[in-house]
Coordinates of C-alpha atoms in Angstrom, one line a residue:
X1 CA -29.2 22.2 5.7
X2 CA -26.2 19.9 6.0
X3 CA -26.2 16.8 8.2
X4 CA -23.1 16.2 10.3
X5 CA -21.8 12.6 10.2
X6 CA -19.1 11.2 12.5
X7 CA -16.2 9.6 10.7
X8 CA -13.6 7.6 12.5
X9 CA -9.9 8.2 11.7
X10 CA -7.6 5.4 13.0
X11 CA -4.0 6.0 12.1
X12 CA -0.8 5.5 14.1
X13 CA 0.9 8.9 13.7
X14 CA 3.7 7.6 16.0
X15 CA 5.7 4.4 15.9
X16 CA 7.8 2.7 13.2
X17 CA 5.5 3.4 10.3
X18 CA 4.5 6.9 11.3
X19 CA 5.4 8.5 7.9
X20 CA 2.9 6.3 6.1
X21 CA 0.2 7.0 8.7
X22 CA 0.9 10.8 8.5
X23 CA 0.4 10.8 4.8
X24 CA -2.9 8.8 5.1
X25 CA -4.1 11.0 7.9
X26 CA -3.4 14.1 6.0
X27 CA -5.2 12.8 2.9
X28 CA -8.2 11.9 5.0
X29 CA -8.3 15.3 6.7
X30 CA -8.0 17.0 3.4
X31 CA -10.9 15.0 2.1
X32 CA -13.0 15.9 5.1
X33 CA -12.1 19.6 4.5
X34 CA -13.1 19.3 0.8
X35 CA -16.5 17.7 1.6
X36 CA -17.3 20.1 4.4
X37 CA -16.5 23.1 2.2
X38 CA -18.7 22.0 -0.7
X39 CA -22.2 23.5 -0.2
X40 CA -23.5 21.2 -2.9
X41 CA -22.9 18.2 -0.6
X42 CA -25.8 17.8 1.9
X43 CA -23.5 16.5 4.7
X44 CA -20.4 17.3 6.6
X45 CA -18.0 15.0 8.4
X46 CA -16.7 15.3 12.0
X47 CA -13.4 13.5 12.5
X48 CA -13.3 11.2 15.5
X49 CA -9.6 10.4 15.8
X50 CA -7.7 7.7 17.6
X51 CA -4.0 6.9 17.5
X52 CA -2.9 3.3 18.3
X53 CA 0.8 4.4 18.4
X54 CA 1.8 1.5 16.1
X55 CA 0.7 -1.1 18.7
X56 CA -1.4 -3.8 16.9
X57 CA -3.1 -4.7 20.2
X58 CA -4.6 -1.2 20.5
X59 CA -6.4 -1.1 17.2
X60 CA -9.5 -3.2 18.1
X61 CA -10.1 -1.5 21.5
X62 CA -9.7 2.0 19.9
X63 CA -12.0 1.0 17.0
X64 CA -14.6 -0.1 19.6
X65 CA -14.0 3.2 21.4
X66 CA -14.8 5.2 18.3
X67 CA -18.1 3.3 18.0
X68 CA -18.9 3.7 21.7
X69 CA -18.1 7.4 21.9
X70 CA -19.6 8.5 18.6
X71 CA -22.1 7.6 15.9
X72 CA -19.4 6.8 13.4
X73 CA -20.0 3.7 11.3
X74 CA -17.3 4.3 8.8
X75 CA -13.5 4.4 9.6
X76 CA -10.7 5.6 7.5
X77 CA -7.7 3.8 8.8
X78 CA -5.1 1.1 9.5
X79 CA -1.7 0.7 7.8
X80 CA -0.6 -2.9 8.4
X81 CA -2.5 -6.0 7.4
X82 CA -2.3 -7.1 11.0
X83 CA -4.1 -4.0 12.2
X84 CA -6.7 -4.4 9.5
X85 CA -7.4 -8.0 10.5
X86 CA -7.6 -6.9 14.1
X87 CA -10.5 -4.5 13.6
X88 CA -12.7 -6.6 11.3
X89 CA -14.4 -8.4 14.2
X90 CA -15.2 -5.0 15.7
X91 CA -16.6 -3.8 12.3
X92 CA -18.7 -6.9 12.0
X93 CA -20.2 -6.4 15.5
X94 CA -21.0 -2.7 14.9
X95 CA -22.1 -3.2 11.3
X96 CA -19.4 -0.7 10.3
X97 CA -17.0 -0.3 7.4
X98 CA -13.2 0.3 7.2
X99 CA -11.8 2.2 4.2
X100 CA -8.3 0.7 3.8
X101 CA -6.0 2.9 1.7
X102 CA -2.7 1.0 1.7
X103 CA -1.3 -1.5 -0.8
X104 CA -1.6 -5.0 0.5
X105 CA -0.9 -8.6 -0.3
X106 CA -4.4 -9.7 -1.4
X107 CA -6.1 -12.9 -0.5
X108 CA -8.8 -11.2 1.5
X109 CA -12.4 -10.1 1.0
X110 CA -14.7 -8.6 3.6
X111 CA -18.0 -6.9 3.2
X112 CA -16.8 -4.7 6.0
X113 CA -13.8 -3.4 4.2
X114 CA -13.3 -1.2 1.1
X115 CA -9.8 -2.0 -0.3
X116 CA -9.0 1.3 -2.0
X117 CA -5.3 0.8 -2.8
X118 CA -3.5 -1.9 -4.8
X119 CA -3.9 -5.6 -4.4
X120 CA -1.9 -8.6 -5.7
X121 CA -2.4 -8.2 -9.4
X122 CA -2.0 -4.4 -9.2
X123 CA 1.4 -4.4 -7.4
X124 CA 3.3 -7.7 -6.8
X125 CA 2.7 -9.3 -10.2
X126 CA 3.5 -6.4 -12.5
X127 CA 6.7 -5.3 -10.8
X128 CA 8.0 -8.9 -10.7
X129 CA 7.3 -9.5 -14.3
X130 CA 8.9 -6.3 -15.3
X131 CA 12.0 -6.8 -13.1
X132 CA 12.6 -10.4 -14.4
X133 CA 12.4 -9.1 -18.0
X134 CA 14.7 -6.1 -17.3
X135 CA 17.3 -7.5 -14.9
X136 CA 17.1 -11.3 -14.8
X137 CA 15.4 -14.1 -12.9
X138 CA 17.5 -14.5 -9.7
X139 CA 15.7 -12.7 -6.8
X140 CA 16.3 -12.1 -3.1
X141 CA 13.2 -11.5 -1.0
X142 CA 13.0 -9.7 2.3
X143 CA 10.2 -8.4 4.4
X144 CA 8.9 -7.5 7.9
X145 CA 8.0 -10.5 10.0
X146 CA 4.2 -10.3 9.8
X147 CA 1.4 -10.9 7.2
X148 CA 2.5 -8.3 4.6
X149 CA 6.0 -9.6 4.5
X150 CA 5.1 -13.3 4.6
X151 CA 2.4 -13.1 1.9
X152 CA 4.2 -10.8 -0.4
X153 CA 7.3 -13.0 -0.4
X154 CA 5.2 -16.1 -0.8
X155 CA 3.4 -14.8 -3.8
X156 CA 6.7 -13.4 -5.2
X157 CA 8.5 -16.8 -4.7
X158 CA 5.7 -18.6 -6.5
X159 CA 5.6 -16.2 -9.4
X160 CA 9.4 -16.0 -9.8
X161 CA 9.8 -19.8 -9.8
X162 CA 6.8 -20.3 -12.1
X163 CA 8.5 -18.1 -14.6
X164 CA 11.7 -20.2 -14.5
X165 CA 13.6 -18.0 -12.0
X166 CA 15.2 -18.7 -8.7
X167 CA 14.8 -17.3 -5.2
X168 CA 18.4 -17.0 -3.8
X169 CA 17.4 -16.0 -0.3
X170 CA 14.4 -15.0 1.8
X171 CA 14.8 -13.2 5.1
X172 CA 12.5 -11.4 7.6
X173 CA 13.1 -8.8 10.3
X174 CA 10.8 -8.0 13.2
X175 CA 8.7 -4.9 12.6
X176 CA 10.9 -1.9 13.5
X177 CA 14.2 -3.9 13.7
X178 CA 17.0 -1.8 12.3
X179 CA 19.8 -4.4 12.7
X180 CA 20.3 -5.2 9.0
X181 CA 24.0 -6.3 9.0
X182 CA 23.1 -10.0 8.6
X183 CA 20.6 -9.3 5.9
X184 CA 23.1 -7.2 3.9
X185 CA 25.7 -9.9 4.3
X186 CA 23.3 -12.5 2.9
X187 CA 22.4 -10.3 -0.1
X188 CA 26.1 -9.6 -0.8
X189 CA 26.9 -13.4 -0.7
X190 CA 24.0 -14.4 -3.0
X191 CA 24.4 -11.6 -5.6
X192 CA 20.8 -11.7 -7.0
X193 CA 19.5 -9.9 -10.1
X194 CA 17.1 -7.8 -8.0
X195 CA 15.8 -7.6 -4.4
X196 CA 12.1 -7.3 -3.5
X197 CA 12.0 -5.2 -0.3
X198 CA 8.8 -5.7 1.7
X199 CA 10.2 -4.3 4.9
X200 CA 8.1 -1.6 6.6
X201 CA 9.1 1.7 8.2
X202 CA 12.3 2.0 10.1
X203 CA 13.5 -1.5 9.1
X204 CA 13.1 -0.6 5.4
X205 CA 14.9 2.8 5.9
X206 CA 17.9 1.1 7.6
X207 CA 18.1 -1.6 4.9
X208 CA 17.9 1.0 2.0
X209 CA 20.7 3.1 3.5
X210 CA 22.9 0.0 4.1
X211 CA 22.2 -1.2 0.6
X212 CA 23.3 2.1 -0.9
X213 CA 26.6 1.7 1.1
X214 CA 27.0 -1.8 -0.3
X215 CA 26.6 -0.5 -3.8
X216 CA 29.3 2.1 -3.2
X217 CA 31.6 -0.9 -2.3
X218 CA 30.5 -3.3 -5.0
X219 CA 29.1 -2.0 -8.3
X220 CA 27.0 -5.2 -8.8
X221 CA 24.6 -3.7 -6.2
X222 CA 24.2 -0.4 -8.0
X223 CA 20.6 0.4 -9.1
X224 CA 21.4 -0.1 -12.8
X225 CA 22.6 -3.7 -12.0
X226 CA 20.7 -5.0 -9.0
X227 CA 17.8 -2.6 -8.0
X228 CA 15.7 -2.6 -4.9
X229 CA 12.0 -3.1 -5.7
X230 CA 9.1 -2.2 -3.5
X231 CA 5.3 -2.6 -3.6
X232 CA 4.7 0.0 -0.9
X233 CA 7.3 2.8 -1.2
X234 CA 5.8 6.2 -1.9
X235 CA 6.8 9.9 -1.8
X236 CA 5.8 10.0 1.8
X237 CA 9.0 8.3 2.8
X238 CA 11.5 9.9 0.4
X239 CA 12.3 12.8 2.8
X240 CA 13.4 10.3 5.4
X241 CA 15.7 8.5 3.0
X242 CA 17.4 11.5 1.3
X243 CA 20.0 10.5 -1.3
X244 CA 19.6 6.8 -0.3
X245 CA 16.4 6.7 -2.2
X246 CA 18.1 7.3 -5.6
X247 CA 17.5 4.4 -8.0
X248 CA 14.7 2.7 -5.9
X249 CA 11.9 1.2 -8.0
X250 CA 8.3 1.1 -6.8
X251 CA 4.9 0.2 -8.1
X252 CA 1.7 2.2 -7.3
X253 CA -1.4 3.8 -8.8
X254 CA 0.2 7.3 -9.0
X255 CA 3.5 9.1 -8.5
X256 CA 4.4 12.8 -8.4
X257 CA 6.7 14.1 -11.2
X258 CA 8.2 16.6 -8.8
X259 CA 9.0 15.9 -5.1
X260 CA 6.6 17.9 -3.0
X261 CA 7.4 19.5 0.4
X262 CA 7.4 16.9 3.2
X263 CA 6.7 14.1 0.7
X264 CA 3.2 15.3 0.1
X265 CA 1.1 14.1 -2.9
X266 CA 1.8 10.3 -2.5
X267 CA -0.7 7.7 -3.6
X268 CA -1.4 7.1 0.1
X269 CA -2.7 10.7 0.5
X270 CA -4.6 10.6 -2.8
X271 CA -6.2 7.3 -1.9
X272 CA -7.3 8.4 1.5
X273 CA -8.6 11.7 0.1
X274 CA -10.5 9.8 -2.6
X275 CA -12.0 7.4 -0.1
X276 CA -13.6 10.3 1.9
X277 CA -15.1 11.8 -1.3
X278 CA -16.4 8.4 -2.4
X279 CA -17.9 7.8 1.0
X280 CA -19.7 11.1 0.8
X281 CA -21.1 10.2 -2.6
X282 CA -22.2 6.8 -1.4
X283 CA -23.9 8.1 1.7
X284 CA -25.8 10.6 -0.4
X285 CA -27.2 7.8 -2.6
X286 CA -27.5 5.1 0.1
X287 CA -30.5 6.3 2.0
X288 CA -31.7 3.8 4.6
X289 CA -30.1 0.8 2.8
X290 CA -27.4 -1.3 4.5
X291 CA -24.0 -0.2 3.3
X292 CA -22.8 -3.7 2.3
X293 CA -26.0 -4.5 0.5
X294 CA -26.0 -1.2 -1.2
X295 CA -22.4 -1.7 -2.5
X296 CA -23.3 -5.3 -3.7
X297 CA -25.9 -3.7 -6.0
X298 CA -24.4 -0.3 -6.8
X299 CA -20.6 -0.6 -6.1
X300 CA -19.6 -0.2 -9.8
X301 CA -21.2 3.2 -9.9
X302 CA -18.7 4.3 -7.3
X303 CA -15.7 2.4 -8.7
X304 CA -15.9 -0.4 -6.1
X305 CA -16.0 -4.0 -7.3
X306 CA -19.3 -5.3 -5.7
X307 CA -17.8 -8.9 -5.4
X308 CA -14.5 -8.1 -3.8
X309 CA -14.8 -4.5 -2.5
X310 CA -11.6 -3.7 -4.3
X311 CA -11.1 -0.9 -6.8
X312 CA -9.8 -0.8 -10.4
X313 CA -6.6 1.2 -10.5
X314 CA -3.9 2.5 -12.8
X315 CA -0.6 0.6 -12.3
X316 CA 2.7 2.5 -12.7
X317 CA 6.2 1.3 -12.2
X318 CA 8.6 4.2 -11.3
X319 CA 12.2 4.8 -10.3
X320 CA 13.5 7.6 -8.0
X321 CA 15.7 9.9 -10.0
X322 CA 17.0 13.2 -8.7
X323 CA 14.8 12.9 -5.7
X324 CA 11.5 12.2 -7.4
X325 CA 9.8 9.3 -9.1
X326 CA 10.1 8.8 -12.9
X327 CA 7.5 6.5 -14.4
X328 CA 9.0 3.7 -16.5
X329 CA 5.9 1.9 -17.6
X330 CA 2.2 1.9 -16.8
X331 CA -1.2 0.3 -17.4
X332 CA -4.6 2.0 -17.1
X333 CA -7.6 0.8 -15.1
X334 CA -6.4 -2.6 -14.0
X335 CA -9.3 -4.5 -12.5
X336 CA -8.6 -6.1 -9.1
X337 CA -7.9 -9.8 -8.7
X338 CA -7.0 -10.3 -5.0
X339 CA -7.2 -14.1 -5.1
X340 CA -5.3 -14.4 -8.4
X341 CA -8.0 -16.4 -10.1
X342 CA -8.6 -14.1 -13.1
X343 CA -5.5 -14.1 -15.3
X344 CA -7.2 -11.8 -17.8
X345 CA -6.9 -9.0 -15.2
X346 CA -3.2 -9.3 -14.8
X347 CA -1.1 -6.6 -16.6
X348 CA 0.8 -7.8 -19.6
X349 CA 4.2 -6.5 -20.8
X350 CA 4.4 -5.3 -24.4
X351 CA 7.2 -3.8 -26.4
X352 CA 11.0 -4.4 -26.3
X353 CA 12.9 -5.3 -23.2
X354 CA 14.4 -2.2 -21.3
X355 CA 17.2 -1.9 -18.9
X356 CA 17.9 1.0 -16.6
X357 CA 20.7 3.4 -16.9
X358 CA 22.7 4.7 -13.9
X359 CA 20.7 6.9 -11.6

């Protein structure tokens, strides 16, 4: 007989980053469906869903509401780092766990969070090292005006300048702001070798479209000369960008060779899906033990670093060509280093220097 277990789902399927949330939500629901359909798994999940609507102030109350209105002690959810940090006190109080399935800026460890997507040495470091080698060392940094943007640009600035490069500009936009004229003007004036785009949602889409128009006016800003780089762009957002996505370069644990309908198959969906299946496996083995204590002793069995609660991941750098991502270089099973204290875990570039051709 299968035991039904409540599982919280906390994603903003409306608001400025709805496309990301929709992919994560779909992956989580697909994972629940797979577990529930497997007669060999002695448990089923019942989804307990809440939608904060992209309002960071609603995450903690809705997280608490899940705990109050159900028996859930695991939540699949959150997109932004701000929302993740908002719910950690609620998790601590309830003795619950968040499965966080989005790339992030690192420099955090909580026994109440499983960080299932890429951290600092699995996203920011490899794409910067690759870009400096392929395009040059003069960078422009832009991001949304909150933790993800600040920390990504801070780490990027440090890495670029440590390697002898220069940061020619750094500019932030409020989350959801689509007024990118000033940002585009500053990029045009500084003429960098590449741009690291850490904008999120609608801000990013507006900037990418405007940057494509800049490239049409000035060939220096074509993808083969001065590309846009991202640590968080996936297939989930390509349908919203259309032809403006051509030439964009991103880093992640997986990419689809062929663009799927509605942007399906992104690393966000795959990670959320995998988190649900991993949770089912953990719960079957955990018994009456405290989750955090169990992971501290047995995490490696389930692919979770017991010390940091992060996961080893493949790292792939890919460029959008003809509407789909084409992998340019990759590393397998890169161990996490969220605090950048283990250089041996940082991906190394081998082989001759490569430059991109026109998209």
